[in-house]
PDB file of C-alpha atoms in Angstrom:
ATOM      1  CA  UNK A   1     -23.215 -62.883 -52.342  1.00 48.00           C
ATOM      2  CA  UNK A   2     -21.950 -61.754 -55.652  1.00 51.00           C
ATOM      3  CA  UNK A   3     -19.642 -59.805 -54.633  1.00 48.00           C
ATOM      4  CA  UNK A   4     -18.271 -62.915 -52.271  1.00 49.00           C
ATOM      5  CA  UNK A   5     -18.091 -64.943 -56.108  1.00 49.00           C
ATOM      6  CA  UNK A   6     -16.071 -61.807 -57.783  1.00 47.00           C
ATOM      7  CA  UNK A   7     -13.824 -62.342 -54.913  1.00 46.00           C
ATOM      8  CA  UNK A   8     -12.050 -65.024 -57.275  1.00 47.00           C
ATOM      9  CA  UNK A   9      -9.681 -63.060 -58.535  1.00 47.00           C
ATOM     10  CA  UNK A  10      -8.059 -62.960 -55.301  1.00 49.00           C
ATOM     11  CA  UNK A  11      -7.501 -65.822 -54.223  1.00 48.00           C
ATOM     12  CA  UNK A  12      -6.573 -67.036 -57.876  1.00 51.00           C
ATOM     13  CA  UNK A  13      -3.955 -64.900 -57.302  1.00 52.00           C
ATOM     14  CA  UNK A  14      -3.007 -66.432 -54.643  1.00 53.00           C
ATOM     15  CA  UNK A  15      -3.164 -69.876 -55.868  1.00 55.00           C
ATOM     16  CA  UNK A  16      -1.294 -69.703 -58.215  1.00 60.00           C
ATOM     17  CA  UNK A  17       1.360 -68.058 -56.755  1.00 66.00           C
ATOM     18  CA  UNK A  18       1.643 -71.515 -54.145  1.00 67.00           C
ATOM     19  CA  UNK A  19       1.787 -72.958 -57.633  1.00 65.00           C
ATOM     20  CA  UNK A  20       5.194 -71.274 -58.548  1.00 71.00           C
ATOM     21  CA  UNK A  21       6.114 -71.932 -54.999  1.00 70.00           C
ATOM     22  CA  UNK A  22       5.616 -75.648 -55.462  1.00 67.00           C
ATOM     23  CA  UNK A  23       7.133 -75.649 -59.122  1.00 67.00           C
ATOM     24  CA  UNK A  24      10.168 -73.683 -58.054  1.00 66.00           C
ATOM     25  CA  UNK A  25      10.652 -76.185 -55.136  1.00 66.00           C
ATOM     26  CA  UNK A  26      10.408 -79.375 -57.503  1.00 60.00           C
ATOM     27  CA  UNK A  27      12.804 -77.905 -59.611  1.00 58.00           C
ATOM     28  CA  UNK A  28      15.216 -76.927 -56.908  1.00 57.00           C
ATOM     29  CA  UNK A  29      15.101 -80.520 -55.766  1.00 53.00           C
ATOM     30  CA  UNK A  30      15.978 -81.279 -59.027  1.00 49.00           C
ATOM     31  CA  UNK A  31      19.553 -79.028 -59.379  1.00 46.00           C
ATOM     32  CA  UNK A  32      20.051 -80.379 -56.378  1.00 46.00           C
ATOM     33  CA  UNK A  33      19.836 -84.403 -57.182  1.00 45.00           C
ATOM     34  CA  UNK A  34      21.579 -83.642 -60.772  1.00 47.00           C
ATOM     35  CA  UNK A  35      24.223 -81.153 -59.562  1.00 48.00           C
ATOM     36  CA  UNK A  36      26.793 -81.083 -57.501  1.00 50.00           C
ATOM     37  CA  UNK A  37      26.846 -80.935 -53.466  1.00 51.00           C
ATOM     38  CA  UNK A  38      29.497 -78.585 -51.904  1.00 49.00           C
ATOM     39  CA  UNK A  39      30.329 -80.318 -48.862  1.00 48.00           C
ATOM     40  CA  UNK A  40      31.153 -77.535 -46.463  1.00 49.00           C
ATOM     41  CA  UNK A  41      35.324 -77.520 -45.324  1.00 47.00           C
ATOM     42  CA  UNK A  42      34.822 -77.724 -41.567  1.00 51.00           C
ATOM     43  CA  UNK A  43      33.534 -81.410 -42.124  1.00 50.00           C
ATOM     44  CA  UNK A  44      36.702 -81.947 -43.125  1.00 51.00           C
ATOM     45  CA  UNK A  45      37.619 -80.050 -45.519  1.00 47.00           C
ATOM     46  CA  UNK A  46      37.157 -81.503 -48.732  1.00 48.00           C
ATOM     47  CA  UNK A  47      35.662 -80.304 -51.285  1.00 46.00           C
ATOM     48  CA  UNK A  48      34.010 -83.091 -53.822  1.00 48.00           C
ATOM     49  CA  UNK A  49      31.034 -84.039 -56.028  1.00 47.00           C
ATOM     50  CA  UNK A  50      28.341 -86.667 -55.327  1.00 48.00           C
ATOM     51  CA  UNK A  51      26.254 -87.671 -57.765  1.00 46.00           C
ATOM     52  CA  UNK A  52      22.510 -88.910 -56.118  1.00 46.00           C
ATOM     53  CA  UNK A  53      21.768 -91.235 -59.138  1.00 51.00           C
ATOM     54  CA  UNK A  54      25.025 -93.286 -58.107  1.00 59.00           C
ATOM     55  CA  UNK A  55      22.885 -94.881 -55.360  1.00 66.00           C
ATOM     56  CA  UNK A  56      20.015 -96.458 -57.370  1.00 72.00           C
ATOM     57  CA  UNK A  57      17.692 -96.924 -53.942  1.00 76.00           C
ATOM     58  CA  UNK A  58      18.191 -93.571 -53.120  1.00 79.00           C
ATOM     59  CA  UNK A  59      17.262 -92.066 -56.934  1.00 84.00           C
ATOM     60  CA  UNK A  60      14.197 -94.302 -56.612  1.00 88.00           C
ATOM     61  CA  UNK A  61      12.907 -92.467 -53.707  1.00 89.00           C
ATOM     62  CA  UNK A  62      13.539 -89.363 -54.751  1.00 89.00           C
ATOM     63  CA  UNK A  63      11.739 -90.149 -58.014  1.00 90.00           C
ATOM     64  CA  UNK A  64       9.023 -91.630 -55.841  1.00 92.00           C
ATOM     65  CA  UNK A  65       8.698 -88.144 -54.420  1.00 92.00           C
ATOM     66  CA  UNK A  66       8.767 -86.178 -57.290  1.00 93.00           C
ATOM     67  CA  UNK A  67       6.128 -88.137 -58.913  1.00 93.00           C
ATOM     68  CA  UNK A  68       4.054 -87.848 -55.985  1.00 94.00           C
ATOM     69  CA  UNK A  69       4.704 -83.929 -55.700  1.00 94.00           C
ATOM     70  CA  UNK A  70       3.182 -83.644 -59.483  1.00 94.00           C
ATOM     71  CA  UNK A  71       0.436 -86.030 -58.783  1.00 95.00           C
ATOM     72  CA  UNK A  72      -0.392 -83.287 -55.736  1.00 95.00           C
ATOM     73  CA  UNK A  73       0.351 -80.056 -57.615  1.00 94.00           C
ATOM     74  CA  UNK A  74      -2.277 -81.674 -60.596  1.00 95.00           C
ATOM     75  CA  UNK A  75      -4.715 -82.700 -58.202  1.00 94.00           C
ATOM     76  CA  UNK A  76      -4.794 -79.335 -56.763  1.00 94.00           C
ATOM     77  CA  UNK A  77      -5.190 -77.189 -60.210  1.00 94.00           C
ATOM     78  CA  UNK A  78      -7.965 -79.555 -60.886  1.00 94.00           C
ATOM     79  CA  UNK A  79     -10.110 -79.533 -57.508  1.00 93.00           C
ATOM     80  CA  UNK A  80      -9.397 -75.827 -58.144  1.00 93.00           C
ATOM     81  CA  UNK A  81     -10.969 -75.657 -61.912  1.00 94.00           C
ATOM     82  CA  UNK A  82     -13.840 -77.845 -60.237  1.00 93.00           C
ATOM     83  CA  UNK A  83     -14.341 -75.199 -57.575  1.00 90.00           C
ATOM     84  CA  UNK A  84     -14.817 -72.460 -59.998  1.00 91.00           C
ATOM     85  CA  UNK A  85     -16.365 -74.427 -62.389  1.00 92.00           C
ATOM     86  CA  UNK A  86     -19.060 -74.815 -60.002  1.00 88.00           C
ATOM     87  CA  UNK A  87     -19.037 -71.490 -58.698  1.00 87.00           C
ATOM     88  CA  UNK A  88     -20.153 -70.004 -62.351  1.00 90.00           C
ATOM     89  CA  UNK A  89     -22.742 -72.627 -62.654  1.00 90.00           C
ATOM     90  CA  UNK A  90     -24.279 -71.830 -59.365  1.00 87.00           C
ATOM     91  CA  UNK A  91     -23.650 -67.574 -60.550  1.00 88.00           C
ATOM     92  CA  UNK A  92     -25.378 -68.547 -63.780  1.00 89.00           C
ATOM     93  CA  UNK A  93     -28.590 -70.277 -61.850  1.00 88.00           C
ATOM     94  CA  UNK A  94     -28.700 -67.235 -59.329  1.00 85.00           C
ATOM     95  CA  UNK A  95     -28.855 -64.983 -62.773  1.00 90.00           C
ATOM     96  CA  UNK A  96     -31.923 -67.328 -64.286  1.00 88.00           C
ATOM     97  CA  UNK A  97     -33.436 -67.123 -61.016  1.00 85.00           C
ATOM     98  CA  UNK A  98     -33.680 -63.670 -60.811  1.00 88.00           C
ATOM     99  CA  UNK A  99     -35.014 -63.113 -64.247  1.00 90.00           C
ATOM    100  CA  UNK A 100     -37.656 -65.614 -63.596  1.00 86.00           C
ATOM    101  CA  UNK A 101     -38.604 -63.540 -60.411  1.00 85.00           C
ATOM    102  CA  UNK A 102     -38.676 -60.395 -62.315  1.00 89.00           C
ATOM    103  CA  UNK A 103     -40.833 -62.045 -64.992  1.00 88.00           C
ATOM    104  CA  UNK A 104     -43.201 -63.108 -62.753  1.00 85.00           C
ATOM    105  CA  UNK A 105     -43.317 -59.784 -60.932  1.00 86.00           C
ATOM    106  CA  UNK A 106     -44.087 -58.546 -64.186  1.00 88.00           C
ATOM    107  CA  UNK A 107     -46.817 -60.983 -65.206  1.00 87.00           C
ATOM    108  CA  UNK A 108     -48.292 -59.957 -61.662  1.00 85.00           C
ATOM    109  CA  UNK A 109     -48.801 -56.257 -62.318  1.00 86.00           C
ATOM    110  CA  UNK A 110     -50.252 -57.404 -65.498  1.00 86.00           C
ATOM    111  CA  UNK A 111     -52.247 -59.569 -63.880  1.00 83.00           C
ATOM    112  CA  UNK A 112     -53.895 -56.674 -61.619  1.00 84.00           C
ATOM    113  CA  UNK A 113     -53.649 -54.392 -63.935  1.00 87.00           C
ATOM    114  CA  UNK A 114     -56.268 -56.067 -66.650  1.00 85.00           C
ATOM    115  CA  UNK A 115     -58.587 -56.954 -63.691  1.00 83.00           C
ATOM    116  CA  UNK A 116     -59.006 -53.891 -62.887  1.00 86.00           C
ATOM    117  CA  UNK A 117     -59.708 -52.579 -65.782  1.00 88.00           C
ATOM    118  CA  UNK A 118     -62.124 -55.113 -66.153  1.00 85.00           C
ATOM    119  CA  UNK A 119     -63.830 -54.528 -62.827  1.00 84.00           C
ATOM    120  CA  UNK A 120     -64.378 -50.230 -63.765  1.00 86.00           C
ATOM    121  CA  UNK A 121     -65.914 -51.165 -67.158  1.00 86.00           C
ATOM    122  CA  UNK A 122     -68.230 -53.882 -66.073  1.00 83.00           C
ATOM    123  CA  UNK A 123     -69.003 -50.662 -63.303  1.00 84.00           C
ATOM    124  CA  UNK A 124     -69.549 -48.060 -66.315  1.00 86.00           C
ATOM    125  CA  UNK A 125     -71.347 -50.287 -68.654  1.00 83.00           C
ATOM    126  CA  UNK A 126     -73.816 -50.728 -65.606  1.00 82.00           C
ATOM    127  CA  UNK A 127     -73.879 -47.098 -64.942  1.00 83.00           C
ATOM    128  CA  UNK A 128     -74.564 -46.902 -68.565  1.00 83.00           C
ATOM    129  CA  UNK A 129     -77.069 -49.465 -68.768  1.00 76.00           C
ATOM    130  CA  UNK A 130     -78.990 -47.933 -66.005  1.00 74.00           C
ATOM    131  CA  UNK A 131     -78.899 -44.106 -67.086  1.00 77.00           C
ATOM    132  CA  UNK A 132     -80.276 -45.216 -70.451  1.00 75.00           C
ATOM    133  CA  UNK A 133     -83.414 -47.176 -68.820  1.00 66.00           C
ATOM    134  CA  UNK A 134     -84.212 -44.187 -67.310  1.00 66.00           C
ATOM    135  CA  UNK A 135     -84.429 -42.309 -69.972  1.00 69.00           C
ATOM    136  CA  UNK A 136     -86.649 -44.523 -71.563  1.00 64.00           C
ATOM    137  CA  UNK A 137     -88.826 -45.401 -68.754  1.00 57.00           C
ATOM    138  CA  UNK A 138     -92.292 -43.970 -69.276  1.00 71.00           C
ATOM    139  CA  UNK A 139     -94.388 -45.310 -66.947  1.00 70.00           C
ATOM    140  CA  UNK A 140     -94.475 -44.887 -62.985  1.00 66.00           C
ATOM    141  CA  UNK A 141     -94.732 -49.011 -62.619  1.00 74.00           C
ATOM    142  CA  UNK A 142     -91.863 -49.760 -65.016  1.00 73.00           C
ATOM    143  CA  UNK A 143     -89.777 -47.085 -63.573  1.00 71.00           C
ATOM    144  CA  UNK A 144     -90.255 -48.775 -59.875  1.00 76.00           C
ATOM    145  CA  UNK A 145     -89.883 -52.620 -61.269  1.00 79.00           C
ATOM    146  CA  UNK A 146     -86.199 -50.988 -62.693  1.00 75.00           C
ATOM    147  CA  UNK A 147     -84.748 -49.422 -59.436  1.00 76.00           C
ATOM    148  CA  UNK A 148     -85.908 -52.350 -57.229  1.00 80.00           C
ATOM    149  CA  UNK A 149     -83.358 -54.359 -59.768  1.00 80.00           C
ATOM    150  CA  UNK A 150     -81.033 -52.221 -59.904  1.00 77.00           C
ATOM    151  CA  UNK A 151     -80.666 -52.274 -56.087  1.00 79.00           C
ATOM    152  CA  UNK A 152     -80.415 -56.257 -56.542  1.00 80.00           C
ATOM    153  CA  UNK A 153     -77.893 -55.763 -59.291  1.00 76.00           C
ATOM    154  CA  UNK A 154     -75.705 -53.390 -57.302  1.00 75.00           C
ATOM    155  CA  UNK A 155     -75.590 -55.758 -54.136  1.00 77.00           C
ATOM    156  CA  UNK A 156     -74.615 -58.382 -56.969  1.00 75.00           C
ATOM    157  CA  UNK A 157     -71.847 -56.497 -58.542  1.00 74.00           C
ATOM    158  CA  UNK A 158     -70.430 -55.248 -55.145  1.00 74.00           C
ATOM    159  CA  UNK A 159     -70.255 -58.870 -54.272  1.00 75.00           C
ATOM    160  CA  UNK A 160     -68.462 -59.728 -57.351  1.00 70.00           C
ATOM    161  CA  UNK A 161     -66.086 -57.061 -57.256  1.00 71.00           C
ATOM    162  CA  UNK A 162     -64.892 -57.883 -53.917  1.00 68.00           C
ATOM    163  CA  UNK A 163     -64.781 -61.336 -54.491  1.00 68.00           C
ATOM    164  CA  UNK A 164     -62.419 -60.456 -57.483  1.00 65.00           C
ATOM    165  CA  UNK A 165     -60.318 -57.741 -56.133  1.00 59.00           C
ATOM    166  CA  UNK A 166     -59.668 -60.642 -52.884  1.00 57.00           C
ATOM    167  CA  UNK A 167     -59.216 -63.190 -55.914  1.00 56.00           C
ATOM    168  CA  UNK A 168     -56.459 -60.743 -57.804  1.00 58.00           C
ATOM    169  CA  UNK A 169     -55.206 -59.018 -55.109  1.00 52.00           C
ATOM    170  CA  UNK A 170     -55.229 -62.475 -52.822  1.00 51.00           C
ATOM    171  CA  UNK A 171     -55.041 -59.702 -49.792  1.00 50.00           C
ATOM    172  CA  UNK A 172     -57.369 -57.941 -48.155  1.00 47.00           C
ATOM    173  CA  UNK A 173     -55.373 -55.146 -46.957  1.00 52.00           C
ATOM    174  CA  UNK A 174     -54.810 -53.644 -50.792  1.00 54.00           C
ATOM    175  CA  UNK A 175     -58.913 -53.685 -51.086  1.00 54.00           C
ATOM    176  CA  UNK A 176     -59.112 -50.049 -49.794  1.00 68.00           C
ATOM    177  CA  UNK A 177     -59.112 -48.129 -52.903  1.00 71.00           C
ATOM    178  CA  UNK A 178     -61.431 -50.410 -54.816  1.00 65.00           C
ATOM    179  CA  UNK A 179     -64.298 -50.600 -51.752  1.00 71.00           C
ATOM    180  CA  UNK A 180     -63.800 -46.606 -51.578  1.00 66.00           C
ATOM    181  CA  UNK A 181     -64.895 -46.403 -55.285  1.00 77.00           C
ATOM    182  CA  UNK A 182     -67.061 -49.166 -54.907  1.00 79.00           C
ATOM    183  CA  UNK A 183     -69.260 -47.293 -52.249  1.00 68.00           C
ATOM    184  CA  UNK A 184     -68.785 -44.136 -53.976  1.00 72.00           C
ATOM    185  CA  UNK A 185     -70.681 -46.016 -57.353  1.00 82.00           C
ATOM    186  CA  UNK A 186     -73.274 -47.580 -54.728  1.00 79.00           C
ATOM    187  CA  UNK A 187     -74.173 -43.923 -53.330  1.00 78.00           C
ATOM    188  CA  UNK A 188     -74.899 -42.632 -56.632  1.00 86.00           C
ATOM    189  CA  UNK A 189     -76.797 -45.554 -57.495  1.00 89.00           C
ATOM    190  CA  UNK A 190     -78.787 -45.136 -54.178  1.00 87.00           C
ATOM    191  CA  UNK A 191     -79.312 -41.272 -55.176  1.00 88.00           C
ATOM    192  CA  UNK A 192     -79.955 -42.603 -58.524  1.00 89.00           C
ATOM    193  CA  UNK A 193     -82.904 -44.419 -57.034  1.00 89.00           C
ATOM    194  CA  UNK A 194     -84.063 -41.586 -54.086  1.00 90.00           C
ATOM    195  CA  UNK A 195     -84.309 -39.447 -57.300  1.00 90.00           C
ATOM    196  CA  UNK A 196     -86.525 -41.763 -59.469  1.00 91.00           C
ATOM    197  CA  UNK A 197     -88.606 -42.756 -56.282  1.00 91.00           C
ATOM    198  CA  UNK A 198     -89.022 -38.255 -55.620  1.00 92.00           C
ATOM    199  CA  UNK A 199     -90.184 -38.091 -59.253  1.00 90.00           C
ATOM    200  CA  UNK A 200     -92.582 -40.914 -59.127  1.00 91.00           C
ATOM    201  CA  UNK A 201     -93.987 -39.298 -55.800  1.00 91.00           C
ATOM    202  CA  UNK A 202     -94.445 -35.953 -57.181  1.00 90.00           C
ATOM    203  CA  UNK A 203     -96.165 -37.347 -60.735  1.00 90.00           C
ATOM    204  CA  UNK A 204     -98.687 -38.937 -58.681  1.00 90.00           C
ATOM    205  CA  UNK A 205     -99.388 -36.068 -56.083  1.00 90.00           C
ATOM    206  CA  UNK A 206     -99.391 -33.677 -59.213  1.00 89.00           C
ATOM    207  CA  UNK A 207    -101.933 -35.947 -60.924  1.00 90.00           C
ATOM    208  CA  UNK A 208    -104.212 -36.425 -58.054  1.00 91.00           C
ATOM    209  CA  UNK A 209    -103.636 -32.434 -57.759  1.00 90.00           C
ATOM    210  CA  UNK A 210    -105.189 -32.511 -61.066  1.00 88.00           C
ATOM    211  CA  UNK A 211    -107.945 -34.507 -60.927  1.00 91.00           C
ATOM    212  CA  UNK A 212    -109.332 -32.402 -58.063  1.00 92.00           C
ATOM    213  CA  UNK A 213    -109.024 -29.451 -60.139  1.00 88.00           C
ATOM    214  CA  UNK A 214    -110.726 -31.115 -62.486  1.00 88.00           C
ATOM    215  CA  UNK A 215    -113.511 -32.096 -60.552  1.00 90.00           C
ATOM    216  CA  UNK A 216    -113.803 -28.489 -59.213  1.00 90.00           C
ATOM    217  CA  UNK A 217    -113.516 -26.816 -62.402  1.00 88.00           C
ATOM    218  CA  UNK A 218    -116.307 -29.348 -63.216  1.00 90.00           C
ATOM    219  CA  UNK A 219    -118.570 -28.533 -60.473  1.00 91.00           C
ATOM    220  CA  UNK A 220    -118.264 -25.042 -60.905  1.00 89.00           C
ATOM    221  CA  UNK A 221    -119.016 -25.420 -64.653  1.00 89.00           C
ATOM    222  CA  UNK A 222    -122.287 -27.258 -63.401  1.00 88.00           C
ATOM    223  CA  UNK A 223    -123.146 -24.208 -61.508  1.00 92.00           C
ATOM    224  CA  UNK A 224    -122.543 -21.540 -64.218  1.00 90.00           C
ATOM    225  CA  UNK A 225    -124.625 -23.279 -65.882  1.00 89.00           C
ATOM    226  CA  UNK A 226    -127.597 -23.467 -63.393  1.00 91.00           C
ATOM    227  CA  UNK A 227    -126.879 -19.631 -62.725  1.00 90.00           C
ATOM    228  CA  UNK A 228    -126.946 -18.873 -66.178  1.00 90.00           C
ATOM    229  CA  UNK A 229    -130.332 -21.122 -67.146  1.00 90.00           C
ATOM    230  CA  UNK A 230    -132.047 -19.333 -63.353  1.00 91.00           C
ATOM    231  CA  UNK A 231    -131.319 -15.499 -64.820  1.00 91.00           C
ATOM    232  CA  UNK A 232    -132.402 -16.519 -68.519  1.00 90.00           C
ATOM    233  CA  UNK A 233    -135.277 -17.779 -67.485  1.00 91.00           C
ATOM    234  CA  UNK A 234    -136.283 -15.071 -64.774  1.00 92.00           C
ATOM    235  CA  UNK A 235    -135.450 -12.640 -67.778  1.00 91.00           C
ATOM    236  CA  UNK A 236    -138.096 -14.742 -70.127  1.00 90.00           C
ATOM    237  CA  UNK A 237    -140.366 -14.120 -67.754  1.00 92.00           C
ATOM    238  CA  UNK A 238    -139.893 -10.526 -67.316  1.00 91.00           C
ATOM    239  CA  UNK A 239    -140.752 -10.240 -70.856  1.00 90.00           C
ATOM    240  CA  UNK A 240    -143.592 -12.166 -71.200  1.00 90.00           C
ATOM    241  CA  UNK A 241    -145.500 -10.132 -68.455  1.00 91.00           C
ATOM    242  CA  UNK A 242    -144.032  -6.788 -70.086  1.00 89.00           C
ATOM    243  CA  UNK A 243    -145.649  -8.337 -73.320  1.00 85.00           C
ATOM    244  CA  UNK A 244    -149.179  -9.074 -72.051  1.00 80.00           C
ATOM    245  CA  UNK A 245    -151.589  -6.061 -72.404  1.00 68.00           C
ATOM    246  CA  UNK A 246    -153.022  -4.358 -69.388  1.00 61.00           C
ATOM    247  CA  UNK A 247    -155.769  -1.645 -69.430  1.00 56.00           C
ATOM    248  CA  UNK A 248    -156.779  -1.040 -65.146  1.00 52.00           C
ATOM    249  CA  UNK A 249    -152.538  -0.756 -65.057  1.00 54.00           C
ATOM    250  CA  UNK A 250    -152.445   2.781 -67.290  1.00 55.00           C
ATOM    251  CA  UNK A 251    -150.499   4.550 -65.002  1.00 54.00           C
ATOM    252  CA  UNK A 252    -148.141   1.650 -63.946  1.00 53.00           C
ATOM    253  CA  UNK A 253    -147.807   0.781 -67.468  1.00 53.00           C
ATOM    254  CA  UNK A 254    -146.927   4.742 -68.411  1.00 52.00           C
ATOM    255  CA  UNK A 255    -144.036   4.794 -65.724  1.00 52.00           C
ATOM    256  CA  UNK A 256    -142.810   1.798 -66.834  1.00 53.00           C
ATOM    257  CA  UNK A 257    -142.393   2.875 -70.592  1.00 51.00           C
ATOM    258  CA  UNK A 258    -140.897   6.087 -68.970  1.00 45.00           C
TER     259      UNK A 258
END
């Protein structure tokens, strides 16, 4: 197309060349009304000089003409200036159009750009959010109530995202990256989660593990203690009866000193 408007040149060129044609043609008329006519000798052969302008119907004509010729030639130049007047106007508009287009283009990437920024922050900040409540969490009950909303807020967010991505993107095809991080984000969540629920499991098996060693540990305190009151008391005994005199028992009481 542009290269079709360049193509001026050309047939300016061309123009105005038919434009010296023309001119050169007027003029020629002219000499040829104001100077003089060689008749040729075989018509006779004389040679003389007419003058046009003699015949005053005849010079009116030929003025007629001329003036008509000029009328033509100006006519001509000026659709022609017209022509390429409009040509650079419509050159000029093609240029503004463009730009525009490029602009926009421009304002697109933008556009995309910012959103998704956006969408991996709002992603972080949650992955943030969450790492930090787990480090805090204390209790087995708290730490359950948190991953059950997490799960909500992840089904939320994906949501969200993908109604964004569709609402930046306004095609579904382009999605693939962002769902591919998107699921990537939700499986560490879910791990995330399998993790917390493990830990939880294991506290609770450990402290029902304890308790029963506990109890144990209690019930064989309970019989340490019996054992040790049943000897101490056998052994009390042992001495009282070594303690009580006996005379019919001389011998027994000799080997026992021994």
């Amino acid at each position: 197309q542009h290269r079709s408007l360049s193509g001026d040149e050309d047939s300016d060129s061309s123009t105005l060349n038919e434009d010296e044609d023309l001119e050169r043609r007027a003029t020629a008329g002219n000499f040829r009304r104001r100077g003089a006519i060689c008749v040729p000798r075989s018509s006779g052969g004389i040679s003389a000089r007419f003058d046009y302008t003699d015949d005053p119907a005849l010079s009116m004509e030929q003025h007629r003409d001329e003036e008509r010729r000029t009328n033509e030639l100006e006519s001509q130049r000026a659709s022609r200036r017209d022509l390429k007047r409009e040509a650079e106007r419509l050159r000029s508009q093609v240029q503004d159009l463009r730009r525009e287009l490029r602009l926009a283009r421009e304002k697109t990437q933008n556009l995309e750009l910012e959103m998704e920024t956006k969408l991996e922050s709002a992603a972080s900040a949650t992955a943030q959010s969450s790492q930090q409540s787990d480090a805090h969490a204390q209790t087995a009950e708290t730490l359950r109530n948190e991953v059950s909303s997490l799960e909500v807020e992840i089904s939320d967010l994906r949501s969200a995202l993908r109604k964004g991505v569709i609402a930046a993107r306004g095609d579904v095809s382009q999605m693939t990256g962002d769902e591919l991080r998107e699921e990537i984000r939700r499986l560490r969540f879910e791990r995330e989660a399998q993790r917390i629920r493990e830990a939880i499991v294991a506290r609770d098996h450990f402290h029902s593990h304890l308790r029963k060693l506990n109890a144990q540990s209690e019930r064989e305190i309970g019989w340490t203690q019996q054992r040790v009151c049943r000897v101490a008391s056998q052994q009390l005994q042992q001495c009282l009866r070594k303690a009580q005199p006996s005379h019919s028992h001389h011998h027994h009481h000799h080997h026992h000193q021994r």
